[in-house]
Coordinates of C-alpha atoms in Angstrom, one line a residue:
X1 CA -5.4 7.0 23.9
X2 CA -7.3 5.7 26.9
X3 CA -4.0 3.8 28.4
X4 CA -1.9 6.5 27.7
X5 CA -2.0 7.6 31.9
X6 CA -1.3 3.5 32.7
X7 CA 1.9 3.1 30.7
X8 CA 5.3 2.9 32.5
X9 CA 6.9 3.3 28.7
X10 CA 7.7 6.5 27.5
X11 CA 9.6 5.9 24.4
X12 CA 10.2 2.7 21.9
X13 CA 13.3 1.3 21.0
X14 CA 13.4 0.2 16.7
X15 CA 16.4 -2.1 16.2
X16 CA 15.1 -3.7 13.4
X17 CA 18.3 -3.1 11.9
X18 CA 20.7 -3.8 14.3
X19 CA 21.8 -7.3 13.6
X20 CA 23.3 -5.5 10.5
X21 CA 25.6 -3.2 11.6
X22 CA 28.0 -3.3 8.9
X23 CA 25.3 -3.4 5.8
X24 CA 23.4 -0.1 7.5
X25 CA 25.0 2.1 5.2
X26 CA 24.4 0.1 2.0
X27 CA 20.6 -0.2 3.1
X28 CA 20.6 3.3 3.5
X29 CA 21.2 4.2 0.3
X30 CA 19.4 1.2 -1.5
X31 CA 16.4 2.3 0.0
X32 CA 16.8 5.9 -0.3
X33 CA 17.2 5.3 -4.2
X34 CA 14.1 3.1 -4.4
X35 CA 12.4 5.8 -2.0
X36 CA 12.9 8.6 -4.5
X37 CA 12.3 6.6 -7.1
X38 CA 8.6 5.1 -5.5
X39 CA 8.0 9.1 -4.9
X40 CA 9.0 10.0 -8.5
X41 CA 7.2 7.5 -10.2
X42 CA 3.9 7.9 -8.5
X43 CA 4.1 11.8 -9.1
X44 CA 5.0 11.0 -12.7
X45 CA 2.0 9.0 -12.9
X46 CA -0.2 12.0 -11.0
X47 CA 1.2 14.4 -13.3
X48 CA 0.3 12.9 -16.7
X49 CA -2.8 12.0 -15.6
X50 CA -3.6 15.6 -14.3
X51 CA -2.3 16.7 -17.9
X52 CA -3.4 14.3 -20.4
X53 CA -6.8 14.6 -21.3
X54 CA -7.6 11.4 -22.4
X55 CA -6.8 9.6 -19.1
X56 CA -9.5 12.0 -17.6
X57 CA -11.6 8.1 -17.1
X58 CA -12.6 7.0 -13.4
X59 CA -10.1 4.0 -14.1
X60 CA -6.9 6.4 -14.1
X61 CA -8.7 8.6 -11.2
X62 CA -8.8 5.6 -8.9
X63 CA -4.8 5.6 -10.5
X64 CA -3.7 8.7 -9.1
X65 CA -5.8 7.8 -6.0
X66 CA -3.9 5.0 -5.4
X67 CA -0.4 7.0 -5.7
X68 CA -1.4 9.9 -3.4
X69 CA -1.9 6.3 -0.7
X70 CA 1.3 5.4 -1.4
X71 CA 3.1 8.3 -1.2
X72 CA 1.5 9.0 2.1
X73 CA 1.8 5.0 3.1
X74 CA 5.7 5.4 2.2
X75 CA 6.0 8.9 3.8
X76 CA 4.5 7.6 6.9
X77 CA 7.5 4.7 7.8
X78 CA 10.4 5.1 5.5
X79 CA 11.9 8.8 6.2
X80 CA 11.6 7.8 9.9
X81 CA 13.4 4.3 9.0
X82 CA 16.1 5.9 6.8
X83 CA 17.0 8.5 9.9
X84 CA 17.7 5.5 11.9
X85 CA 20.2 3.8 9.6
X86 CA 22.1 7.0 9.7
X87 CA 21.6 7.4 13.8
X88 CA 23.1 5.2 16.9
X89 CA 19.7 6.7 18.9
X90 CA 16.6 4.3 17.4
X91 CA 14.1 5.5 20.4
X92 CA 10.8 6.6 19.1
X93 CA 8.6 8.7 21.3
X94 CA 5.0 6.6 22.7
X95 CA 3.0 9.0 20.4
X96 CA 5.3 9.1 17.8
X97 CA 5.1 5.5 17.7
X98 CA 1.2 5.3 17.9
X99 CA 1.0 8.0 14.9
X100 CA 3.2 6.3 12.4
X101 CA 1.2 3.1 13.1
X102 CA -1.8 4.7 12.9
X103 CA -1.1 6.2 9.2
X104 CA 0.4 3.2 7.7
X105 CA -2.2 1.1 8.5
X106 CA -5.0 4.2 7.5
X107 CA -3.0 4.5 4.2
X108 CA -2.0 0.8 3.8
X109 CA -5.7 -0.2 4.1
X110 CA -6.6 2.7 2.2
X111 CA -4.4 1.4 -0.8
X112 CA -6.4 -2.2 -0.2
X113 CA -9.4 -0.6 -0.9
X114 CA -8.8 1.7 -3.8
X115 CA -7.2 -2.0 -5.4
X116 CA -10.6 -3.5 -4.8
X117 CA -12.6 -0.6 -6.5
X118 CA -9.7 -0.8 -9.4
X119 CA -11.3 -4.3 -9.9
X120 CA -14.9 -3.4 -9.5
X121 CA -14.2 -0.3 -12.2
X122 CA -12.5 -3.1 -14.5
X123 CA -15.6 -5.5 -13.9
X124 CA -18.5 -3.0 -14.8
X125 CA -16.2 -1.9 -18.0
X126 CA -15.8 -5.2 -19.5
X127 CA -18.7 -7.0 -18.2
X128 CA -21.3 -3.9 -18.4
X129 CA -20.1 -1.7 -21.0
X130 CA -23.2 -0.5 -21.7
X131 CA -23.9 0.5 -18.2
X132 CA -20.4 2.2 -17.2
X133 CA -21.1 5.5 -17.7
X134 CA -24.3 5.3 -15.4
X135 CA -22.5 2.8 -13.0
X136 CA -19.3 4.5 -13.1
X137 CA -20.6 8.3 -13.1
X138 CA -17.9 11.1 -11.3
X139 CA -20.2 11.3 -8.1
X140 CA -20.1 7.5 -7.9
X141 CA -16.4 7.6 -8.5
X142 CA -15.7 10.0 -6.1
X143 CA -17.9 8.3 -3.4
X144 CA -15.7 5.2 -4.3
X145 CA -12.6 6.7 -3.5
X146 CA -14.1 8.6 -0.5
X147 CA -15.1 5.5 1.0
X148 CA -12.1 3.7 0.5
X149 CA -10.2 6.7 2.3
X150 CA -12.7 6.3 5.3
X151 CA -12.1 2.5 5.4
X152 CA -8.6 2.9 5.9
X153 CA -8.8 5.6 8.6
X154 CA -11.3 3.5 10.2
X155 CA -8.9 0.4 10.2
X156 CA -5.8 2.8 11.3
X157 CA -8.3 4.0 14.1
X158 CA -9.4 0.6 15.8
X159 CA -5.5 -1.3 15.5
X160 CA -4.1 1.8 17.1
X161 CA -6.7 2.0 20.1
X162 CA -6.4 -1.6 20.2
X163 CA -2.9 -1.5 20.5
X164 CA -2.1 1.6 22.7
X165 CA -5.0 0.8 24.9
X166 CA -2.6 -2.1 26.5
X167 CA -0.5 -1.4 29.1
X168 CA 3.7 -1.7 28.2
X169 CA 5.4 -1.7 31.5
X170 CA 8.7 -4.2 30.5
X171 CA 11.3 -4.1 27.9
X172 CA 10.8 -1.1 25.2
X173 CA 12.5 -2.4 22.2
X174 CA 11.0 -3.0 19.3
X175 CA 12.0 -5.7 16.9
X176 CA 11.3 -4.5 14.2
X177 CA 12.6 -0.5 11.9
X178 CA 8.6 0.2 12.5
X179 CA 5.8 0.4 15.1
X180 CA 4.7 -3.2 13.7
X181 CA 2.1 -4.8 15.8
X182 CA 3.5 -8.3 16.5
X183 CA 6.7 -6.8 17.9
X184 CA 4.5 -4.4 20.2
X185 CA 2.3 -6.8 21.2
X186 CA 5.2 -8.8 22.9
X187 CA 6.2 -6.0 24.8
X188 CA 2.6 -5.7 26.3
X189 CA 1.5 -7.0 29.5
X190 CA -1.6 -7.5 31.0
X191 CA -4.8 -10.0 31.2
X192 CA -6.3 -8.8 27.6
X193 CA -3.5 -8.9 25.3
X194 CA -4.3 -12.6 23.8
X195 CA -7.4 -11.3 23.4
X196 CA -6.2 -8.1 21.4
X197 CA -3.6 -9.7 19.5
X198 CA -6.5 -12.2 18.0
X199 CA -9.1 -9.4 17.6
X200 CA -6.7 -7.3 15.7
X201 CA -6.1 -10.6 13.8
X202 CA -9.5 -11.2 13.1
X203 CA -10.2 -7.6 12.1
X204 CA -6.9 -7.0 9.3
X205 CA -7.1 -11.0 8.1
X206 CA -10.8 -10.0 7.8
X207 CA -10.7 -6.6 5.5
X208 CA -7.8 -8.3 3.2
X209 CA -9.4 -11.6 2.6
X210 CA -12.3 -9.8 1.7
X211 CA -10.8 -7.5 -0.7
X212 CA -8.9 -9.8 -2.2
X213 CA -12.2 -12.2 -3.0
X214 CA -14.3 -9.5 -4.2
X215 CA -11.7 -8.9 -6.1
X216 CA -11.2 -12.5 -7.0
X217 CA -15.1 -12.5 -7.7
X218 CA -14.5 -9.3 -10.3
X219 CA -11.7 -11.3 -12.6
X220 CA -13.8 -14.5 -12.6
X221 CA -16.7 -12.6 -14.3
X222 CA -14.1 -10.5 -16.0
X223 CA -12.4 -14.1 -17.4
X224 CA -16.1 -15.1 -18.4
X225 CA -16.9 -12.0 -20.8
X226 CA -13.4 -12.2 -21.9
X227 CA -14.0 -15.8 -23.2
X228 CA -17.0 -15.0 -24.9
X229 CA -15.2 -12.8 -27.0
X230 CA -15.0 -14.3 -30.3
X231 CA -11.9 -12.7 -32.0
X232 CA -8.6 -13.2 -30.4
X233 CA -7.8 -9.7 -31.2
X234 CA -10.6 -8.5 -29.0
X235 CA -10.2 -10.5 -26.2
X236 CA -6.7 -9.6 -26.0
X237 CA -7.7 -6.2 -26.0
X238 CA -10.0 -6.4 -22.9
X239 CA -7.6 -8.4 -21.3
X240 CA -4.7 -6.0 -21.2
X241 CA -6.6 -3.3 -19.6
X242 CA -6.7 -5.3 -16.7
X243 CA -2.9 -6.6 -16.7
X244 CA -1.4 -3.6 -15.3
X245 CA -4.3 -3.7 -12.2
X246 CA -4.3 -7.4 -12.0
X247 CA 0.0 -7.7 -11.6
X248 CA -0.2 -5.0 -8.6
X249 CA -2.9 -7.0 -6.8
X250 CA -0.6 -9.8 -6.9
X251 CA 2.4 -8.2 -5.9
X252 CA 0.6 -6.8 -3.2
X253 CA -1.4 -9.5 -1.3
X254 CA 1.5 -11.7 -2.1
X255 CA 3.6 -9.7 0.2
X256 CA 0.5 -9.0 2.9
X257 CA -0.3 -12.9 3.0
X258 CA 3.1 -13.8 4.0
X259 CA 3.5 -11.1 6.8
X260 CA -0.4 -11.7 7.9
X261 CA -0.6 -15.8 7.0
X262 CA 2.3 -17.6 7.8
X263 CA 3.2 -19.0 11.0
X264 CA 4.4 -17.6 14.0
X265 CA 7.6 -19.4 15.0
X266 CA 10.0 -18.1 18.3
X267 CA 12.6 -16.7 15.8
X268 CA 9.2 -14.8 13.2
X269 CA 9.8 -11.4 14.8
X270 CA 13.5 -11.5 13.0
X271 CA 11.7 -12.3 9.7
X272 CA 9.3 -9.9 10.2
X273 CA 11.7 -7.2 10.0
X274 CA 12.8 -8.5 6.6
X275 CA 9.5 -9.2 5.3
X276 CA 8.9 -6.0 6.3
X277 CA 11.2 -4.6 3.7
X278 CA 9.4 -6.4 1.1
X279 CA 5.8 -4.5 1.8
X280 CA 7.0 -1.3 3.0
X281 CA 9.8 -1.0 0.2
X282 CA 9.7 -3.2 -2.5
X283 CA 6.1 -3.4 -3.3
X284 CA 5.7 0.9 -3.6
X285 CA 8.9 0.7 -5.3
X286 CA 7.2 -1.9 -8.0
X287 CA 3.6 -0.1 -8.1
X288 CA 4.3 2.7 -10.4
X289 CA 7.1 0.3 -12.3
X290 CA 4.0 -2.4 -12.9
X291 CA 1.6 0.5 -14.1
X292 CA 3.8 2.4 -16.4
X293 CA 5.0 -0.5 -18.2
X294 CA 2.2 -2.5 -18.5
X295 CA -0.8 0.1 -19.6
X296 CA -0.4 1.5 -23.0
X297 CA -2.3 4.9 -22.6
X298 CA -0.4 5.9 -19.6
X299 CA 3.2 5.0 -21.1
X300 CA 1.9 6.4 -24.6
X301 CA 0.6 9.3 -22.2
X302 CA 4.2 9.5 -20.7
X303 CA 6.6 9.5 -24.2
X304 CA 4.1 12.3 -25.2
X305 CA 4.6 14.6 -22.5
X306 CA 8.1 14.2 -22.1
X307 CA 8.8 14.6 -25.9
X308 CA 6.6 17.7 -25.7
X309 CA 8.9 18.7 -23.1
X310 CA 12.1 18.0 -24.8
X311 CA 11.4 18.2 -28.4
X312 CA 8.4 20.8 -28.6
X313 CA 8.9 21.1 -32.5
X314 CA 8.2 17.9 -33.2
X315 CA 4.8 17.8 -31.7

Protein backbone atom coordinates (compact mmCIF):
# COMPACT_ATOMS: atom_id res chain seq x y z
CA UNK A 1 0.00 0.00 0.00
CA UNK A 2 1.41 3.35 -1.18
CA UNK A 3 0.35 5.18 2.29
CA UNK A 4 1.45 2.54 4.33
CA UNK A 5 5.02 4.78 5.21
CA UNK A 6 2.43 8.07 5.92
CA UNK A 7 0.22 6.44 8.55
CA UNK A 8 0.57 7.27 12.28
CA UNK A 9 -1.91 4.10 12.93
CA UNK A 10 -0.54 0.96 13.52
CA UNK A 11 -3.47 -1.17 14.58
CA UNK A 12 -7.48 -0.83 14.41
CA UNK A 13 -9.71 -0.95 17.17
CA UNK A 14 -13.35 -3.29 16.19
CA UNK A 15 -15.95 -2.49 18.80
CA UNK A 16 -18.72 -3.24 16.83
CA UNK A 17 -19.86 -5.17 19.62
CA UNK A 18 -19.33 -3.31 22.45
CA UNK A 19 -22.54 -1.57 23.25
CA UNK A 20 -23.62 -5.27 24.02
CA UNK A 21 -21.63 -6.41 26.55
CA UNK A 22 -23.95 -8.57 28.22
CA UNK A 23 -25.52 -10.40 24.86
CA UNK A 24 -21.63 -11.09 23.62
CA UNK A 25 -21.83 -14.53 24.66
CA UNK A 26 -25.30 -15.37 23.27
CA UNK A 27 -24.07 -13.73 19.76
CA UNK A 28 -21.20 -15.89 20.08
CA UNK A 29 -22.82 -18.94 19.91
CA UNK A 30 -25.79 -17.85 17.62
CA UNK A 31 -23.44 -17.03 15.09
CA UNK A 32 -21.09 -19.79 15.56
CA UNK A 33 -24.22 -22.27 14.94
CA UNK A 34 -25.31 -20.36 11.84
CA UNK A 35 -21.46 -20.27 10.88
CA UNK A 36 -21.15 -24.03 10.89
CA UNK A 37 -24.18 -24.42 9.51
CA UNK A 38 -23.50 -21.68 6.29
CA UNK A 39 -20.11 -24.01 6.06
CA UNK A 40 -21.95 -27.29 6.20
CA UNK A 41 -24.53 -26.56 3.86
CA UNK A 42 -22.48 -25.09 1.11
CA UNK A 43 -20.11 -28.27 1.31
CA UNK A 44 -23.23 -30.39 1.31
CA UNK A 45 -24.22 -28.69 -1.72
CA UNK A 46 -20.37 -29.11 -3.33
CA UNK A 47 -20.40 -32.58 -2.41
CA UNK A 48 -23.53 -33.82 -4.14
CA UNK A 49 -22.88 -31.96 -6.94
CA UNK A 50 -19.30 -33.41 -7.23
CA UNK A 51 -21.06 -36.92 -6.82
CA UNK A 52 -24.27 -36.88 -8.56
CA UNK A 53 -23.90 -37.21 -12.06
CA UNK A 54 -26.85 -35.72 -13.30
CA UNK A 55 -26.11 -32.20 -11.71
CA UNK A 56 -22.89 -32.34 -13.92
CA UNK A 57 -25.01 -29.04 -16.03
CA UNK A 58 -23.18 -25.51 -16.09
CA UNK A 59 -26.22 -24.34 -13.97
CA UNK A 60 -25.15 -26.49 -10.75
CA UNK A 61 -21.30 -25.62 -11.73
CA UNK A 62 -21.93 -21.96 -11.42
CA UNK A 63 -23.82 -23.64 -7.88
CA UNK A 64 -20.84 -24.91 -6.35
CA UNK A 65 -19.00 -21.82 -7.68
CA UNK A 66 -21.01 -19.71 -5.77
CA UNK A 67 -20.50 -21.82 -2.41
CA UNK A 68 -16.67 -22.03 -2.71
CA UNK A 69 -17.35 -17.54 -2.67
CA UNK A 70 -19.15 -17.90 0.24
CA UNK A 71 -17.22 -20.09 2.13
CA UNK A 72 -14.28 -17.93 1.39
CA UNK A 73 -16.53 -14.56 1.81
CA UNK A 74 -17.61 -16.05 5.41
CA UNK A 75 -14.06 -17.35 6.22
CA UNK A 76 -12.73 -14.01 5.44
CA UNK A 77 -14.81 -11.90 8.50
CA UNK A 78 -16.62 -14.12 10.75
CA UNK A 79 -13.77 -16.45 12.51
CA UNK A 80 -11.94 -13.06 13.07
CA UNK A 81 -15.49 -11.63 14.49
CA UNK A 82 -16.29 -14.68 16.59
CA UNK A 83 -12.61 -14.36 18.35
CA UNK A 84 -13.51 -10.95 19.37
CA UNK A 85 -16.80 -11.84 21.18
CA UNK A 86 -14.72 -14.22 23.16
CA UNK A 87 -11.75 -11.52 23.73
CA UNK A 88 -11.54 -8.06 25.84
CA UNK A 89 -8.42 -7.13 23.12
CA UNK A 90 -10.52 -6.09 19.60
CA UNK A 91 -7.26 -4.40 17.95
CA UNK A 92 -6.63 -5.56 14.50
CA UNK A 93 -3.23 -5.13 13.01
CA UNK A 94 -3.11 -2.17 9.78
CA UNK A 95 -2.55 -5.12 7.40
CA UNK A 96 -4.57 -7.42 8.96
CA UNK A 97 -7.26 -4.97 8.63
CA UNK A 98 -6.49 -4.15 4.86
CA UNK A 99 -6.42 -8.04 4.06
CA UNK A 100 -9.74 -8.97 5.47
CA UNK A 101 -11.24 -6.07 3.58
CA UNK A 102 -9.60 -6.78 0.67
CA UNK A 103 -11.11 -10.55 0.58
CA UNK A 104 -14.51 -9.82 1.55
CA UNK A 105 -15.06 -7.37 -0.93
CA UNK A 106 -12.88 -9.80 -3.71
CA UNK A 107 -15.24 -12.72 -2.65
CA UNK A 108 -18.40 -10.53 -1.88
CA UNK A 109 -18.20 -9.19 -5.42
CA UNK A 110 -17.21 -12.32 -6.70
CA UNK A 111 -20.50 -13.87 -5.32
CA UNK A 112 -22.38 -10.71 -7.24
CA UNK A 113 -21.04 -11.88 -10.24
CA UNK A 114 -21.38 -15.57 -10.27
CA UNK A 115 -25.45 -14.41 -9.30
CA UNK A 116 -25.48 -12.46 -12.53
CA UNK A 117 -24.11 -15.37 -14.78
CA UNK A 118 -26.72 -17.67 -12.66
CA UNK A 119 -29.32 -15.43 -14.48
CA UNK A 120 -27.68 -15.29 -17.77
CA UNK A 121 -27.33 -19.35 -17.68
CA UNK A 122 -31.21 -19.32 -16.64
CA UNK A 123 -31.93 -16.82 -19.60
CA UNK A 124 -30.16 -18.80 -22.61
CA UNK A 125 -31.92 -22.12 -21.06
CA UNK A 126 -35.39 -20.95 -21.16
CA UNK A 127 -35.24 -18.38 -23.80
CA UNK A 128 -32.64 -20.30 -26.16
CA UNK A 129 -33.00 -23.79 -25.61
CA UNK A 130 -31.91 -24.69 -28.66
CA UNK A 131 -28.84 -22.78 -28.48
CA UNK A 132 -27.59 -23.80 -24.78
CA UNK A 133 -25.40 -26.26 -25.41
CA UNK A 134 -23.33 -24.03 -28.02
CA UNK A 135 -23.96 -20.88 -25.72
CA UNK A 136 -23.37 -22.59 -22.59
CA UNK A 137 -20.41 -25.00 -23.72
CA UNK A 138 -17.73 -26.03 -20.50
CA UNK A 139 -15.07 -23.54 -22.03
CA UNK A 140 -17.69 -20.81 -21.98
CA UNK A 141 -18.71 -21.83 -18.53
CA UNK A 142 -15.47 -21.89 -17.18
CA UNK A 143 -14.52 -18.47 -18.70
CA UNK A 144 -17.82 -17.26 -16.98
CA UNK A 145 -16.85 -18.24 -13.73
CA UNK A 146 -13.21 -17.18 -14.38
CA UNK A 147 -14.21 -13.84 -15.01
CA UNK A 148 -16.51 -13.41 -12.37
CA UNK A 149 -13.48 -14.53 -9.92
CA UNK A 150 -11.37 -11.69 -11.67
CA UNK A 151 -14.08 -9.12 -11.18
CA UNK A 152 -14.18 -9.49 -7.67
CA UNK A 153 -10.45 -9.46 -7.08
CA UNK A 154 -10.42 -6.47 -9.25
CA UNK A 155 -13.12 -4.68 -7.05
CA UNK A 156 -11.29 -6.01 -3.70
CA UNK A 157 -8.11 -4.52 -5.31
CA UNK A 158 -9.18 -0.73 -6.14
CA UNK A 159 -11.52 -0.31 -2.46
CA UNK A 160 -8.51 -1.48 -0.61
CA UNK A 161 -5.92 0.90 -2.42
CA UNK A 162 -8.42 3.40 -2.21
CA UNK A 163 -8.95 3.01 1.23
CA UNK A 164 -5.37 2.40 2.63
CA UNK A 165 -3.88 4.90 0.37
CA UNK A 166 -5.47 7.64 2.92
CA UNK A 167 -3.59 8.73 5.67
CA UNK A 168 -5.26 7.65 9.50
CA UNK A 169 -3.42 9.71 11.96
CA UNK A 170 -6.55 10.21 14.81
CA UNK A 171 -8.72 7.90 16.64
CA UNK A 172 -8.22 4.07 15.68
CA UNK A 173 -11.49 2.58 16.47
CA UNK A 174 -13.51 1.11 14.30
CA UNK A 175 -17.25 1.16 14.59
CA UNK A 176 -18.06 -1.55 13.29
CA UNK A 177 -16.89 -6.13 14.14
CA UNK A 178 -15.19 -5.56 10.49
CA UNK A 179 -12.77 -3.39 8.41
CA UNK A 180 -16.09 -1.79 6.91
CA UNK A 181 -15.35 1.16 4.79
CA UNK A 182 -17.80 3.88 6.11
CA UNK A 183 -16.36 3.43 9.66
CA UNK A 184 -12.65 3.71 8.21
CA UNK A 185 -13.31 6.42 6.17
CA UNK A 186 -14.21 8.52 9.38
CA UNK A 187 -11.16 7.77 10.93
CA UNK A 188 -9.17 9.21 7.80
CA UNK A 189 -7.82 12.59 7.47
CA UNK A 190 -6.55 14.42 4.76
CA UNK A 191 -7.69 16.77 1.58
CA UNK A 192 -8.88 13.59 -0.66
CA UNK A 193 -10.98 11.60 1.49
CA UNK A 194 -14.54 13.18 0.17
CA UNK A 195 -13.22 12.53 -2.81
CA UNK A 196 -12.42 8.71 -2.05
CA UNK A 197 -15.38 8.09 -0.06
CA UNK A 198 -17.64 9.12 -3.33
CA UNK A 199 -15.38 7.29 -5.82
CA UNK A 200 -15.48 4.16 -3.84
CA UNK A 201 -19.29 5.02 -3.86
CA UNK A 202 -19.48 5.40 -7.37
CA UNK A 203 -17.45 2.32 -8.16
CA UNK A 204 -19.50 -0.54 -5.65
CA UNK A 205 -23.17 1.31 -6.27
CA UNK A 206 -21.91 1.01 -9.86
CA UNK A 207 -20.93 -2.98 -10.16
CA UNK A 208 -24.22 -3.92 -8.06
CA UNK A 209 -26.74 -1.85 -9.86
CA UNK A 210 -25.45 -3.21 -12.79
CA UNK A 211 -25.63 -6.76 -11.80
CA UNK A 212 -28.72 -6.57 -10.48
CA UNK A 213 -30.30 -4.92 -13.99
CA UNK A 214 -28.74 -7.36 -16.18
CA UNK A 215 -30.09 -9.55 -14.08
CA UNK A 216 -33.31 -7.75 -14.01
CA UNK A 217 -33.05 -7.63 -17.98
CA UNK A 218 -32.59 -11.84 -17.90
CA UNK A 219 -36.03 -12.54 -15.83
CA UNK A 220 -37.96 -10.01 -17.96
CA UNK A 221 -37.12 -12.11 -21.15
CA UNK A 222 -37.22 -15.11 -18.87
CA UNK A 223 -41.14 -13.96 -17.74
CA UNK A 224 -41.82 -13.38 -21.68
CA UNK A 225 -40.99 -17.08 -22.87
CA UNK A 226 -42.50 -18.31 -19.78
CA UNK A 227 -45.83 -16.62 -20.79
CA UNK A 228 -45.79 -17.92 -24.06
CA UNK A 229 -45.98 -21.23 -22.72
CA UNK A 230 -49.26 -22.62 -23.46
CA UNK A 231 -49.82 -25.34 -20.81
CA UNK A 232 -49.83 -24.36 -17.18
CA UNK A 233 -47.92 -27.45 -16.44
CA UNK A 234 -45.04 -26.28 -18.63
CA UNK A 235 -44.75 -22.91 -17.66
CA UNK A 236 -44.66 -23.93 -14.11
CA UNK A 237 -41.99 -26.11 -14.96
CA UNK A 238 -39.61 -23.46 -16.41
CA UNK A 239 -40.48 -21.30 -13.80
CA UNK A 240 -39.30 -23.31 -10.92
CA UNK A 241 -35.86 -23.72 -12.25
CA UNK A 242 -35.39 -20.34 -11.66
CA UNK A 243 -37.10 -19.96 -8.09
CA UNK A 244 -34.26 -21.24 -6.09
CA UNK A 245 -31.81 -18.55 -8.24
CA UNK A 246 -34.35 -15.85 -8.33
CA UNK A 247 -35.08 -16.02 -4.08
CA UNK A 248 -31.15 -15.66 -3.43
CA UNK A 249 -30.87 -12.71 -5.65
CA UNK A 250 -33.48 -11.14 -3.62
CA UNK A 251 -32.18 -11.95 -0.38
CA UNK A 252 -28.99 -10.76 -1.39
CA UNK A 253 -29.33 -7.22 -2.94
CA UNK A 254 -32.05 -6.79 -0.47
CA UNK A 255 -29.56 -6.78 2.17
CA UNK A 256 -26.56 -4.88 -0.05
CA UNK A 257 -29.22 -1.95 -0.99
CA UNK A 258 -29.84 -1.19 2.54
CA UNK A 259 -26.15 -1.12 3.71
CA UNK A 260 -25.07 0.70 0.17
CA UNK A 261 -28.64 2.81 -0.43
CA UNK A 262 -29.98 4.25 2.46
CA UNK A 263 -29.12 7.36 4.03
CA UNK A 264 -26.29 8.34 6.02
CA UNK A 265 -27.58 9.79 9.32
CA UNK A 266 -24.96 10.84 12.51
CA UNK A 267 -26.09 7.79 14.43
CA UNK A 268 -25.79 5.16 10.62
CA UNK A 269 -22.32 3.85 11.76
CA UNK A 270 -24.28 2.08 14.83
CA UNK A 271 -26.73 0.58 12.30
CA UNK A 272 -24.16 -0.38 10.14
CA UNK A 273 -22.87 -2.70 12.60
CA UNK A 274 -26.30 -4.42 12.75
CA UNK A 275 -26.95 -4.42 9.15
CA UNK A 276 -23.82 -5.76 9.05
CA UNK A 277 -24.98 -8.90 10.67
CA UNK A 278 -27.64 -9.29 8.24
CA UNK A 279 -25.10 -9.52 4.97
CA UNK A 280 -22.23 -11.01 6.51
CA UNK A 281 -24.42 -13.64 8.60
CA UNK A 282 -27.79 -14.07 7.69
CA UNK A 283 -27.71 -13.96 4.09
CA UNK A 284 -24.72 -17.12 3.76
CA UNK A 285 -26.63 -18.65 6.48
CA UNK A 286 -29.98 -18.51 4.03
CA UNK A 287 -28.01 -19.22 0.61
CA UNK A 288 -27.58 -22.93 0.80
CA UNK A 289 -31.15 -23.11 2.97
CA UNK A 290 -32.89 -21.21 -0.24
CA UNK A 291 -31.10 -23.70 -2.75
CA UNK A 292 -31.65 -26.97 -1.17
CA UNK A 293 -35.22 -26.43 -0.55
CA UNK A 294 -36.31 -24.83 -3.41
CA UNK A 295 -34.59 -26.96 -6.51
CA UNK A 296 -35.85 -30.32 -6.88
CA UNK A 297 -32.72 -32.18 -8.43
CA UNK A 298 -30.39 -31.01 -5.79
CA UNK A 299 -32.78 -32.01 -2.77
CA UNK A 300 -33.81 -35.23 -4.77
CA UNK A 301 -29.91 -35.32 -5.34
CA UNK A 302 -29.43 -34.90 -1.46
CA UNK A 303 -32.22 -37.74 -0.03
CA UNK A 304 -30.30 -40.03 -2.55
CA UNK A 305 -27.02 -39.78 -1.36
CA UNK A 306 -27.69 -39.75 2.10
CA UNK A 307 -30.10 -42.84 1.91
CA UNK A 308 -27.31 -44.46 0.00
CA UNK A 309 -25.29 -43.63 2.83
CA UNK A 310 -27.57 -44.84 5.53
CA UNK A 311 -29.61 -47.40 3.94
CA UNK A 312 -27.22 -48.90 1.16
CA UNK A 313 -29.65 -52.00 0.65
CA UNK A 314 -32.34 -50.12 -0.33
CA UNK A 315 -30.75 -48.51 -3.24
Amino acid sequence: MLGLNYTFVSEFILIGFSTFPHLQLMFFLLFLLMYLFTLLGNLLIMTTIWSEHSLHTPMYLFLCALSISEIFYTFAIIPRMLADLLSTLHSIAFLACASQMFFSFTFGFTHSFLLTVMGYDRYVAICHPLRYNVLMSPRGCACLVTWSWVGGSFMGTVVTTAIFNLTFCGPNEIHHFACHVPPLLKLACGENVLEVAKGVGIVCITALLGCFLLILLSYAFIVVTILKIPSAEGRHKAFSTCASHLTVVVVHYGFASVIYLKPKGPKSLEGDTLMGITYTVLTPFLSPIIFSLRNKELKNAMKKIFLSKLYPEKI
